[in-house]
Coordinates of C-alpha atoms in Angstrom, one line a residue:
M237 CA 0.1 0.2 -0.1
V238 CA 1.1 3.3 -1.1
S239 CA 1.1 6.2 2.0
E240 CA -0.2 9.5 1.6
G241 CA 3.6 11.0 0.9
G242 CA 3.7 8.6 -2.3
K243 CA 0.5 9.8 -3.8
T244 CA 2.0 13.3 -3.2
G245 CA 4.9 12.8 -4.9
R246 CA 3.2 12.0 -7.9
R247 CA 1.0 14.7 -8.1
M248 CA 3.7 16.7 -9.5
G249 CA 2.9 20.3 -11.1
W250 CA 3.4 24.0 -11.3
G251 CA -0.1 25.0 -11.5
G252 CA -0.5 24.6 -7.9
G253 CA 1.5 28.0 -7.4
F254 CA 3.2 28.7 -4.1
P255 CA 1.9 25.8 -2.1
S256 CA 3.6 22.9 -4.4
L257 CA 6.6 24.5 -4.3
M258 CA 6.4 24.2 -0.6
R259 CA 5.0 20.7 -0.8
R260 CA 7.4 18.4 1.1
K261 CA 7.3 14.4 1.3
Q262 CA 6.8 12.0 3.9
V263 CA 10.6 10.5 5.2
G264 CA 9.3 7.2 4.2
S265 CA 7.8 7.8 1.0
D266 CA 10.4 6.5 -1.1
R267 CA 10.5 2.9 0.8
A268 CA 7.1 2.4 0.5
R269 CA 6.9 4.0 -3.2
A270 CA 9.2 1.2 -3.8
E271 CA 7.1 -2.1 -2.7
G272 CA 6.7 -4.2 -5.4
H273 CA 9.7 -2.9 -7.3
R274 CA 13.0 -3.8 -7.8
Q275 CA 15.4 -2.2 -5.1
L276 CA 18.8 -1.0 -5.3
A277 CA 21.5 -4.0 -4.2
K278 CA 22.7 -3.3 -1.0
E279 CA 26.4 -4.0 -1.6
L280 CA 28.5 -1.3 0.3
N281 CA 29.6 -1.4 4.1
V282 CA 32.5 1.0 5.7
P283 CA 35.3 0.2 3.5
T284 CA 33.9 0.6 0.1
L285 CA 32.1 3.9 1.5
V286 CA 35.5 5.2 2.3
A287 CA 36.9 4.4 -0.9
I288 CA 34.3 6.2 -2.6
G289 CA 34.6 9.4 -0.5
V290 CA 38.2 9.4 -1.0
G291 CA 38.4 8.3 -4.5
S292 CA 35.8 11.0 -5.2
T293 CA 37.6 13.8 -3.1
I294 CA 41.1 13.6 -4.0
G295 CA 41.6 14.6 -7.5
A296 CA 44.7 15.6 -9.6
G297 CA 44.4 19.1 -8.5
V298 CA 45.9 18.6 -5.3
Y299 CA 49.2 17.7 -7.0
V300 CA 49.2 21.6 -8.3
L301 CA 46.9 22.9 -5.5
V302 CA 50.0 22.8 -2.7
G303 CA 52.5 25.2 -5.2
T304 CA 50.0 27.4 -6.1
V305 CA 48.5 28.1 -2.4
A306 CA 51.8 28.3 -0.8
R307 CA 53.3 30.9 -3.3
E308 CA 50.4 33.0 -3.4
H309 CA 48.4 32.6 -0.4
A310 CA 49.8 31.0 2.4
G311 CA 53.2 30.2 2.1
P312 CA 54.9 27.4 4.9
A313 CA 51.5 28.2 6.6
L314 CA 49.9 25.7 4.1
T315 CA 49.5 22.9 6.5
V316 CA 47.1 25.4 8.8
S317 CA 45.0 26.4 5.6
F318 CA 44.3 22.6 4.5
L319 CA 43.8 22.0 8.6
I320 CA 41.1 25.0 8.6
A321 CA 39.6 23.9 5.6
G322 CA 39.0 20.4 6.8
I323 CA 37.2 21.6 9.8
A324 CA 35.0 23.8 7.8
A325 CA 34.5 20.9 5.5
A326 CA 33.4 18.7 8.6
L327 CA 30.8 21.1 9.6
S328 CA 28.9 19.8 6.2
A329 CA 29.9 16.6 7.1
F330 CA 28.3 16.7 10.3
C331 CA 25.0 17.7 8.6
Y332 CA 25.4 15.0 5.9
A333 CA 26.0 12.3 8.4
E334 CA 22.6 12.9 10.6
L335 CA 20.5 13.4 7.5
A336 CA 21.8 10.2 5.4
S337 CA 21.4 8.3 8.8
R338 CA 17.9 9.1 9.5
C339 CA 16.4 9.2 5.6
P340 CA 18.9 6.5 3.8
S341 CA 17.4 6.8 0.4
A342 CA 18.7 7.6 -3.0
G343 CA 19.2 11.5 -3.8
S344 CA 21.6 12.9 -1.4
A345 CA 21.0 16.7 -0.7
Y346 CA 17.8 16.6 -3.0
H347 CA 16.2 13.5 -1.3
Y348 CA 16.7 15.9 2.3
S349 CA 15.5 19.3 1.0
Y350 CA 12.0 17.8 -0.2
I351 CA 11.4 16.0 3.2
C352 CA 12.7 19.3 5.1
V353 CA 12.3 22.2 2.7
G354 CA 9.6 21.8 0.0
E355 CA 9.5 20.6 -3.7
G356 CA 10.8 23.8 -5.4
V357 CA 14.0 23.9 -3.1
A358 CA 14.6 20.2 -3.8
W359 CA 14.1 20.6 -7.4
L360 CA 16.5 23.6 -7.9
I361 CA 18.8 21.3 -5.6
G362 CA 18.6 18.1 -8.0
W363 CA 19.1 19.7 -11.1
A364 CA 22.1 22.0 -9.8
L365 CA 23.8 18.6 -8.7
V366 CA 23.3 16.7 -12.0
L367 CA 24.5 19.6 -14.0
E368 CA 27.7 20.1 -11.7
Y369 CA 28.5 16.5 -11.7
T370 CA 27.8 16.1 -15.6
I371 CA 30.0 19.0 -16.4
G372 CA 32.3 18.2 -13.7
G373 CA 33.0 14.6 -14.9
S374 CA 33.4 15.8 -18.8
A375 CA 36.3 18.3 -17.3
V376 CA 38.1 15.6 -15.2
A377 CA 37.8 13.5 -18.7
R378 CA 39.5 16.3 -20.6
G379 CA 42.2 16.3 -18.4
I380 CA 43.7 13.0 -18.9
S381 CA 45.2 13.5 -21.7
P382 CA 47.4 16.4 -20.8
N383 CA 48.6 14.1 -18.3
I384 CA 49.3 11.2 -20.5
A385 CA 51.2 13.3 -22.5
L386 CA 54.1 13.3 -20.2
F387 CA 54.6 9.8 -20.4
F388 CA 55.4 10.4 -24.0
G389 CA 57.5 13.7 -24.1
G390 CA 54.8 15.9 -25.1
P391 CA 51.0 16.4 -26.6
D392 CA 52.9 16.6 -30.2
N393 CA 54.2 12.9 -29.4
L394 CA 51.0 11.2 -28.2
P395 CA 49.7 8.1 -30.4
W396 CA 46.9 9.4 -32.6
V397 CA 44.1 7.6 -30.5
L398 CA 45.1 9.3 -27.5
A399 CA 45.7 13.0 -29.0
R400 CA 43.4 15.6 -29.5
H401 CA 42.5 16.9 -33.1
Q402 CA 40.7 20.0 -34.0
L403 CA 37.8 19.2 -36.6
P404 CA 38.6 21.2 -40.0
W405 CA 36.2 24.0 -40.7
F406 CA 35.2 24.2 -37.0
D407 CA 36.6 25.6 -34.0
V408 CA 36.4 22.4 -32.2
I409 CA 39.0 20.2 -30.4
V410 CA 37.8 16.7 -29.8
D411 CA 39.3 14.8 -27.3
P412 CA 38.6 11.1 -28.5
C413 CA 40.5 9.5 -25.1
A414 CA 38.2 11.2 -23.1
A415 CA 35.2 10.2 -24.6
A416 CA 36.4 6.6 -24.7
L417 CA 37.3 7.1 -20.7
V418 CA 33.7 8.3 -20.0
F419 CA 32.1 5.2 -21.7
V420 CA 34.3 2.7 -20.0
V421 CA 33.5 4.0 -16.5
T422 CA 29.3 4.1 -17.7
V423 CA 29.7 0.3 -18.5
L424 CA 31.5 0.0 -15.1
L425 CA 28.7 1.4 -13.2
C426 CA 26.2 -0.7 -15.4
V427 CA 27.8 -3.8 -14.3
G428 CA 26.9 -3.2 -10.7
I429 CA 27.7 -1.3 -7.6
K430 CA 29.9 -4.1 -6.0
E431 CA 32.3 -4.2 -8.9
S432 CA 32.3 -0.4 -9.8
S433 CA 33.3 0.5 -5.8
F434 CA 35.8 -2.3 -5.8
V435 CA 37.6 -0.8 -9.1
Q436 CA 37.3 2.6 -7.2
G437 CA 38.9 1.2 -4.3
F438 CA 41.6 0.1 -6.2
I439 CA 42.4 2.9 -8.0
T440 CA 42.1 4.9 -4.6
V441 CA 44.6 2.5 -3.0
L442 CA 47.0 3.1 -5.7
N443 CA 46.3 7.0 -5.4
A444 CA 47.0 6.7 -1.9
C445 CA 50.2 4.8 -2.4
V446 CA 51.6 7.5 -4.9
M447 CA 50.7 10.4 -1.8
L448 CA 52.7 8.0 0.8
F449 CA 55.6 7.9 -1.4
V450 CA 55.7 11.6 -1.8
I451 CA 55.6 11.8 2.0
V452 CA 58.0 9.1 3.0
A453 CA 60.5 10.3 0.0
G454 CA 59.8 13.7 0.8
S455 CA 60.3 13.4 4.6
Y456 CA 63.5 11.6 4.1
I457 CA 65.3 14.2 1.8
G458 CA 64.1 16.7 4.3
F459 CA 66.0 15.3 7.2
Q460 CA 68.9 15.2 5.2
T461 CA 69.0 18.7 3.7
G462 CA 67.1 20.4 7.2
W463 CA 63.9 21.4 5.7
V464 CA 65.5 24.6 4.2
G465 CA 61.6 25.7 3.1
Y466 CA 61.0 26.6 7.1
K467 CA 63.8 28.7 7.3
V468 CA 62.9 31.4 5.2
A469 CA 63.2 34.7 6.8
D470 CA 59.8 35.6 6.2
G471 CA 59.0 33.3 9.1
Y472 CA 55.9 30.7 9.3
F473 CA 53.2 33.4 8.1
P474 CA 54.7 35.3 5.4
Y475 CA 51.4 36.5 4.3
G476 CA 50.1 37.1 7.7
I477 CA 46.8 35.6 8.9
N478 CA 44.6 36.7 6.5
G479 CA 47.3 35.3 3.3
M480 CA 46.5 32.0 5.6
L481 CA 42.9 32.3 5.6
A482 CA 42.8 33.0 2.2
G483 CA 44.5 30.0 1.5
S484 CA 42.1 27.9 3.3
A485 CA 39.2 29.4 1.0
T486 CA 41.4 28.3 -2.0
V487 CA 42.0 24.6 -0.8
F488 CA 38.3 23.9 0.7
F489 CA 37.6 23.1 -2.5
A490 CA 40.0 20.1 -2.4
Y491 CA 37.4 18.6 0.0
I492 CA 34.4 18.6 -2.0
G493 CA 33.5 15.0 -3.1
F494 CA 32.3 13.6 0.4
D495 CA 29.1 14.1 -0.4
T496 CA 29.1 11.6 -3.3
V497 CA 28.8 9.0 -0.4
A498 CA 25.5 10.2 0.9
S499 CA 24.0 9.6 -2.5
T500 CA 24.6 6.0 -2.5
A501 CA 22.6 5.9 0.9
E502 CA 20.1 3.4 -0.7
E503 CA 22.6 0.9 -1.3
V504 CA 24.5 0.6 2.2
K505 CA 24.0 -2.8 4.2
N506 CA 23.4 -0.7 7.7
P507 CA 23.0 2.7 7.0
Q508 CA 22.7 3.9 10.4
R509 CA 26.0 2.7 11.2
D510 CA 28.1 3.0 8.1
L511 CA 27.0 6.0 6.4
P512 CA 28.2 8.5 9.4
L513 CA 31.5 6.2 9.6
G514 CA 32.1 6.3 6.0
I515 CA 32.0 10.0 5.4
G516 CA 33.6 11.1 8.6
A517 CA 36.3 8.7 7.8
A518 CA 36.8 9.4 4.3
L519 CA 37.1 13.0 5.4
A520 CA 39.6 12.6 8.0
I521 CA 41.7 10.5 5.4
C522 CA 41.6 13.6 2.9
C523 CA 42.5 16.1 5.3
S524 CA 45.6 13.9 7.0
L525 CA 46.9 13.3 3.7
Y526 CA 46.6 16.9 2.1
M527 CA 48.3 17.9 5.6
M528 CA 51.3 15.5 5.3
V529 CA 52.0 16.0 1.6
S530 CA 51.7 19.9 2.3
V531 CA 54.0 19.2 5.6
V532 CA 56.9 17.6 3.0
I533 CA 56.7 20.0 0.4
V534 CA 56.7 23.5 1.8
G535 CA 59.6 22.1 3.5
L536 CA 61.6 20.9 0.7
V537 CA 61.8 24.2 -1.1
P538 CA 61.0 27.9 0.0
Y539 CA 57.8 28.8 -1.2
F540 CA 58.8 31.5 -3.2
A541 CA 61.0 29.3 -5.4
M542 CA 58.1 26.7 -6.0
D543 CA 56.7 25.8 -9.3
S544 CA 53.3 27.0 -10.0
D545 CA 52.5 24.0 -12.5
T546 CA 54.5 21.1 -10.9
P547 CA 55.3 21.7 -7.4
I548 CA 55.9 18.2 -6.2
S549 CA 57.9 16.8 -9.0
S550 CA 59.9 20.0 -9.2
A551 CA 60.9 20.0 -5.8
F552 CA 62.1 16.3 -5.9
A553 CA 63.9 17.0 -9.2
Q554 CA 66.1 19.8 -7.2
H555 CA 67.3 17.3 -5.2
G556 CA 68.4 15.0 -8.2
M557 CA 65.2 12.9 -8.5
Q558 CA 63.6 13.7 -11.6
W559 CA 62.0 10.3 -12.3
T560 CA 59.7 11.2 -9.7
M561 CA 58.0 13.3 -12.2
Y562 CA 56.3 9.7 -13.7
V563 CA 55.4 8.8 -10.2
V564 CA 53.4 12.0 -9.6
T565 CA 51.9 11.9 -13.1
S566 CA 50.6 8.4 -12.4
G567 CA 49.4 9.4 -9.3
A568 CA 47.6 12.5 -11.2
V569 CA 46.1 10.2 -13.7
L570 CA 44.7 7.6 -11.1
A571 CA 43.0 10.3 -9.1
L572 CA 41.7 11.7 -12.4
C573 CA 39.8 8.1 -12.7
S574 CA 38.9 8.1 -9.6
T575 CA 37.3 11.2 -9.5
L576 CA 35.7 10.7 -13.0
M577 CA 33.7 7.4 -11.4
G578 CA 32.7 9.9 -8.4
S579 CA 31.0 12.1 -10.8
L580 CA 29.3 9.5 -12.8
L581 CA 28.2 7.5 -10.1
P582 CA 25.7 10.1 -8.0
Q583 CA 24.0 11.2 -11.6
P584 CA 21.8 8.6 -12.0
R585 CA 20.6 7.7 -8.7
I586 CA 19.4 11.5 -7.9
L587 CA 17.7 11.1 -11.5
M588 CA 16.2 8.2 -9.9
A589 CA 15.0 9.7 -6.8
M590 CA 13.3 12.8 -8.6
A591 CA 11.6 10.0 -11.1
R592 CA 10.0 8.4 -7.9
D593 CA 8.7 11.7 -6.9
G594 CA 6.9 12.4 -10.2
L595 CA 9.5 15.0 -11.2
L596 CA 11.0 13.2 -14.5
P597 CA 9.2 10.5 -16.1
S598 CA 9.6 6.9 -14.7
F599 CA 12.1 6.1 -17.4
F600 CA 14.6 6.9 -14.9
A601 CA 13.2 5.1 -11.9
D602 CA 13.7 1.8 -13.5
V603 CA 16.2 -0.7 -12.0
N604 CA 17.8 -3.2 -13.6
K605 CA 16.5 -7.1 -12.4
W606 CA 20.1 -8.4 -13.1
T607 CA 22.7 -5.7 -12.0
Q608 CA 20.3 -3.7 -9.5
V609 CA 21.3 -0.2 -10.4
P610 CA 19.5 2.0 -12.3
V611 CA 21.1 1.4 -16.0
K612 CA 19.1 3.7 -18.0
G613 CA 19.9 6.5 -15.9
T614 CA 23.7 5.8 -15.8
V615 CA 23.6 5.3 -19.8
V616 CA 21.8 8.8 -20.5
T617 CA 24.3 10.3 -18.3
G618 CA 27.1 8.7 -19.4
V619 CA 26.2 9.6 -23.0
C620 CA 25.9 13.3 -22.4
A621 CA 29.2 13.8 -20.1
A622 CA 30.9 11.8 -22.9
T623 CA 29.5 14.1 -25.7
L624 CA 30.5 17.2 -23.8
A625 CA 34.0 15.3 -23.1
L626 CA 34.6 15.1 -26.7
C627 CA 33.6 17.9 -28.3
M628 CA 33.1 20.9 -26.1
D629 CA 35.9 22.7 -24.0
V630 CA 34.3 22.9 -20.5
S631 CA 36.8 24.8 -19.1
Q632 CA 34.9 28.1 -18.6
L633 CA 32.2 26.1 -17.0
A634 CA 34.3 23.5 -15.2
G635 CA 35.0 26.3 -12.7
M636 CA 31.1 26.7 -11.8
V637 CA 30.9 23.1 -11.0
S638 CA 31.2 23.4 -7.2
V639 CA 28.4 26.1 -6.9
G640 CA 25.9 23.3 -7.1
T641 CA 27.6 21.5 -4.1
L642 CA 27.7 24.5 -2.3
L643 CA 24.3 25.2 -2.6
A644 CA 23.7 21.7 -1.3
F645 CA 25.7 22.1 1.8
T646 CA 23.7 25.1 2.6
I647 CA 20.3 23.9 2.1
V648 CA 21.7 20.5 4.2
A649 CA 22.4 22.8 7.1
V650 CA 19.1 24.3 6.9
S651 CA 17.8 21.0 6.6
I652 CA 19.2 20.1 10.2
L653 CA 17.7 23.4 11.9
I654 CA 14.0 22.4 10.2
L655 CA 14.5 18.9 11.5
R656 CA 15.5 19.7 15.2
Y657 CA 13.1 22.9 15.4
V658 CA 10.3 22.6 13.2
P659 CA 10.1 19.1 11.6
P660 CA 7.6 18.0 9.2
D661 CA 3.9 17.4 10.7
E662 CA 4.3 13.8 9.7
V663 CA 6.7 11.8 11.0
P664 CA 7.2 7.9 11.3
L665 CA 5.6 6.4 14.5
P666 CA 8.1 3.6 16.2
S667 CA 6.9 0.3 15.3
S668 CA 7.1 -0.3 19.4
L669 CA 4.4 2.1 20.2
Q670 CA 1.8 1.1 17.2
E671 CA 0.2 -1.7 19.2
S672 CA -0.1 0.5 22.6
L673 CA -1.3 3.2 20.2
H674 CA -4.3 1.1 18.5
L675 CA -5.0 -0.3 22.4
S676 CA -5.4 3.4 23.6
Q677 CA -7.3 4.5 20.5
E678 CA -10.0 1.3 21.1
Y679 CA -10.3 2.0 24.6
D680 CA -11.0 5.7 24.4
E681 CA -13.4 5.5 21.6
E682 CA -15.4 2.7 24.4
K683 CA -15.0 5.4 26.9
V684 CA -16.8 8.1 24.8
R685 CA -19.4 5.5 23.2
G686 CA -19.8 4.5 27.0
T687 CA -21.7 8.0 27.8
P688 CA -24.2 8.7 25.4
G689 CA -26.3 10.5 27.7
D690 CA -23.8 12.6 29.0
K691 CA -23.6 15.5 26.4
R692 CA -21.2 17.7 27.9
C693 CA -18.8 14.9 29.0
N694 CA -18.9 13.6 25.7
T695 CA -18.0 16.8 23.9
S696 CA -14.8 17.3 26.4
Q697 CA -13.8 13.8 25.9
I698 CA -13.5 14.3 22.3
K699 CA -11.6 17.4 22.8
D700 CA -8.8 15.5 24.3
V701 CA -8.6 12.6 22.3
I702 CA -6.7 12.6 19.1
V703 CA -7.4 9.7 17.1
A704 CA -5.1 8.3 14.9
E705 CA -5.7 7.8 11.2
S706 CA -4.3 4.2 10.4
V707 CA -1.8 2.3 12.7
E708 CA -1.1 0.1 9.2
D709 CA 0.8 3.1 7.6
P710 CA 4.0 3.5 9.7
L711 CA 3.6 7.3 8.6
I712 CA 1.2 9.1 10.6
K713 CA 0.4 12.6 11.9
K714 CA 2.5 13.9 14.8
K715 CA -0.2 13.9 17.7
T716 CA -0.2 16.3 20.5
Y717 CA -2.8 16.8 23.4
T718 CA -5.2 19.6 23.2
G719 CA -3.8 21.2 26.4
R720 CA -0.2 21.3 25.2
K721 CA -1.2 22.0 21.3
M722 CA -1.1 25.7 21.5
D723 CA 2.1 26.5 23.5
E724 CA 3.8 23.7 20.6
M725 CA 2.5 25.8 17.9
K726 CA 3.9 28.9 19.4
R727 CA 7.2 27.7 19.6
R728 CA 6.9 26.1 16.2
K729 CA 6.3 29.7 14.8
V730 CA 8.7 31.0 17.0
A731 CA 11.1 28.5 15.7
A732 CA 10.3 29.1 11.9
F733 CA 10.8 32.6 12.3
S734 CA 14.3 32.1 14.0
I735 CA 15.5 30.1 11.2
G736 CA 14.0 32.6 8.7
S737 CA 15.8 35.5 10.6
V738 CA 19.1 33.2 10.8
C739 CA 18.9 32.8 6.8
V740 CA 18.3 36.4 6.2
G741 CA 21.0 37.5 8.5
V742 CA 23.4 35.0 6.7
L743 CA 22.7 36.0 3.4
V744 CA 23.0 40.0 4.3
L745 CA 26.2 39.4 6.3
T746 CA 28.0 37.6 3.6
S747 CA 26.9 39.7 1.0
V748 CA 27.9 42.9 2.5
A749 CA 31.2 41.1 3.7
S750 CA 31.9 40.3 0.0
A751 CA 31.1 43.8 -1.6
T752 CA 34.5 45.4 -1.3
W753 CA 33.5 48.0 -3.7
L754 CA 30.7 49.4 -1.3
P755 CA 31.4 52.5 0.2
F756 CA 32.2 52.3 4.0
L757 CA 28.8 53.5 5.5
P758 CA 26.8 51.1 3.6
V759 CA 29.2 48.2 4.6
C760 CA 28.5 49.0 8.0
I761 CA 24.9 49.8 7.8
G762 CA 24.6 46.4 5.8
G763 CA 26.7 44.6 8.5
I764 CA 24.8 45.6 11.7
V765 CA 21.7 44.7 9.9
G766 CA 22.6 41.4 9.0
A767 CA 24.5 40.8 12.4
M768 CA 20.9 41.8 14.0
F769 CA 19.0 39.4 12.0
L770 CA 21.6 36.5 12.6
A771 CA 22.0 37.4 16.6
A772 CA 18.2 37.5 17.2
G773 CA 17.5 34.2 14.8
F774 CA 20.7 32.3 16.7
G775 CA 19.3 33.5 20.0
L776 CA 15.8 32.5 19.7
L777 CA 17.2 29.5 18.5
C778 CA 19.3 28.8 21.4
W779 CA 16.5 29.8 23.6
I780 CA 13.6 27.7 22.8
D781 CA 13.6 23.8 23.0
Q782 CA 14.1 21.4 20.0
D783 CA 11.0 19.7 18.6
D784 CA 10.2 16.3 20.5
G785 CA 9.6 14.7 17.2
R786 CA 12.9 15.2 15.9
H787 CA 13.4 11.8 18.0
S788 CA 10.9 9.7 15.8
F789 CA 11.9 11.4 12.5
G790 CA 13.1 9.0 10.3
Q791 CA 15.1 5.8 11.1
S792 CA 16.6 6.2 14.9
G793 CA 19.7 5.3 16.3
G794 CA 21.9 6.7 13.8
F795 CA 24.2 9.9 14.0
T796 CA 23.4 13.1 16.0
C797 CA 24.9 16.1 14.6
P798 CA 26.4 17.9 17.5
F799 CA 26.4 21.9 18.9
V800 CA 23.0 22.5 17.2
P801 CA 22.2 25.4 16.1
L802 CA 26.0 26.4 16.0
L803 CA 27.4 24.1 13.7
P804 CA 24.5 24.6 11.2
V805 CA 24.6 28.4 11.5
M806 CA 28.6 28.4 10.7
C807 CA 28.4 25.9 7.9
M808 CA 25.8 28.3 6.1
L809 CA 27.7 31.3 6.7
I810 CA 30.7 29.6 5.2
N811 CA 29.4 28.1 2.4
T812 CA 27.0 31.1 1.5
Y813 CA 30.1 33.2 1.6
M814 CA 31.9 30.9 -0.9
L815 CA 29.1 31.3 -3.2
I816 CA 28.6 34.7 -3.3
N817 CA 32.0 35.2 -4.2
L818 CA 31.4 33.4 -7.7
G819 CA 34.6 34.5 -9.4
F820 CA 36.9 33.3 -6.4
V821 CA 34.9 30.1 -6.6
S822 CA 35.6 29.6 -10.3
E823 CA 39.4 30.1 -10.0
C824 CA 39.5 27.6 -6.9
S825 CA 37.2 24.9 -8.2
K826 CA 39.3 24.7 -11.7
L827 CA 42.3 24.1 -9.2
S828 CA 40.8 21.2 -7.3
I829 CA 39.2 19.8 -9.9
I830 CA 41.8 19.5 -12.5

């Protein structure tokens, strides 16, 4: 039997106006709607989730990023920049971990925003993520050829099948190698989640071995030469604290990718335990590897003498190890392949979730009965990404691919506040309470029927009794007694107002902080207004109690995000600031992806 939430998901259409945009689905409607249909294979555990997370996060850009950021922003303090950026990314990871364990269905941020915020925002998030993954995957694929060319002594020496070619009479440069690689990854993803996650894990382990080689070999050279990079006259913070923070903002985009783990929630064997562990472990491993590599490289060569394009191989070359260029290039190629798999994996699952809710044709919701993956959606997204990789220069669009992720990070943080303070009115009832509720309902009905002559008593009892609509449906309306109903309604209104005030304050404050071209007076006024909205909303959220319904929302027993409301508000501030600085985001995300 399909619940009302499942019916709501199919009543898609924008003709309903604003109410339809704010329509929210039930947390378990996907599960109810999927009854009688083929399910995704539950094959993933903690090690495979960690492999997917690390492989999707560590791209080839890290082999360039350390030189660029150290030379232009942080200097020897690059390690601190990576640490601060990792902490900032962890704020979003905490939010993702709770929502993924409570609502373990395909769709990631699209699914969470549809449950907590509304259909309109979910539609926007879903398409933003799909476009981001498509463009990002194409950009990663086109980065393969230049790296392979280093093994052959340059682009001119590449075999014809691997080289780029310009079509006559057209200003188009085709990259058959990139398109072929996308098709290979697409076929692998169609085979099954178990097989594709194994291959991605194997590639990720090889890439991690390359980074460990850089760490161990670089440490040996550093101890032999006395770590000359840390003996510069400018000190540890040559660009000051502001430069170090600017470096953190740049390397923050090197941590984007762990959200891929959340998109596989429906394929995890034990989502309440494994999803938070997988997200947290993947982010911790990435942060540790980034910091250790940065410690070594900035110590081998003074920051001002680093090569911005090939900082790692050139640092080893200065100490007579020119052959390490091939090792580092191998790591870059492996990182690109793993990142490409991480870009193509979430797209069909997001499309499948949107199709389940009626926002896309049911074609995308079909799951293959042999491989138990959405093969049709995977093929469609693979063909689109391969076409872009073959004949379009997506370098200009590649700088915008992180915008979708930042928008998703922001909405996920807002969803945590909604879940804690004003959760949807319809929440799942714990199975242990269904029988007792049914018995209580029967007793109350008999008590009311037992006094038909006393009209006043009958009316009073009816007011105090809230009768459940259906015990068979695990999703029922949250019940409150009349004596406390008004207080609860007031609390929810105050909480909703507070969340709205926080959102307005965050938007105004970050906009003013980014508008360096404005005169001083408007900046001060805007800053004061934004700070007042933010402080008022945050103060009210700290003062009022969180909703009791949060304990029964979704699947219980999973991870709980700490320090609410402080942690989600900080997450919103950081991600919104990055979103507003779109030009800065473009340059940073180009470095982190390619």
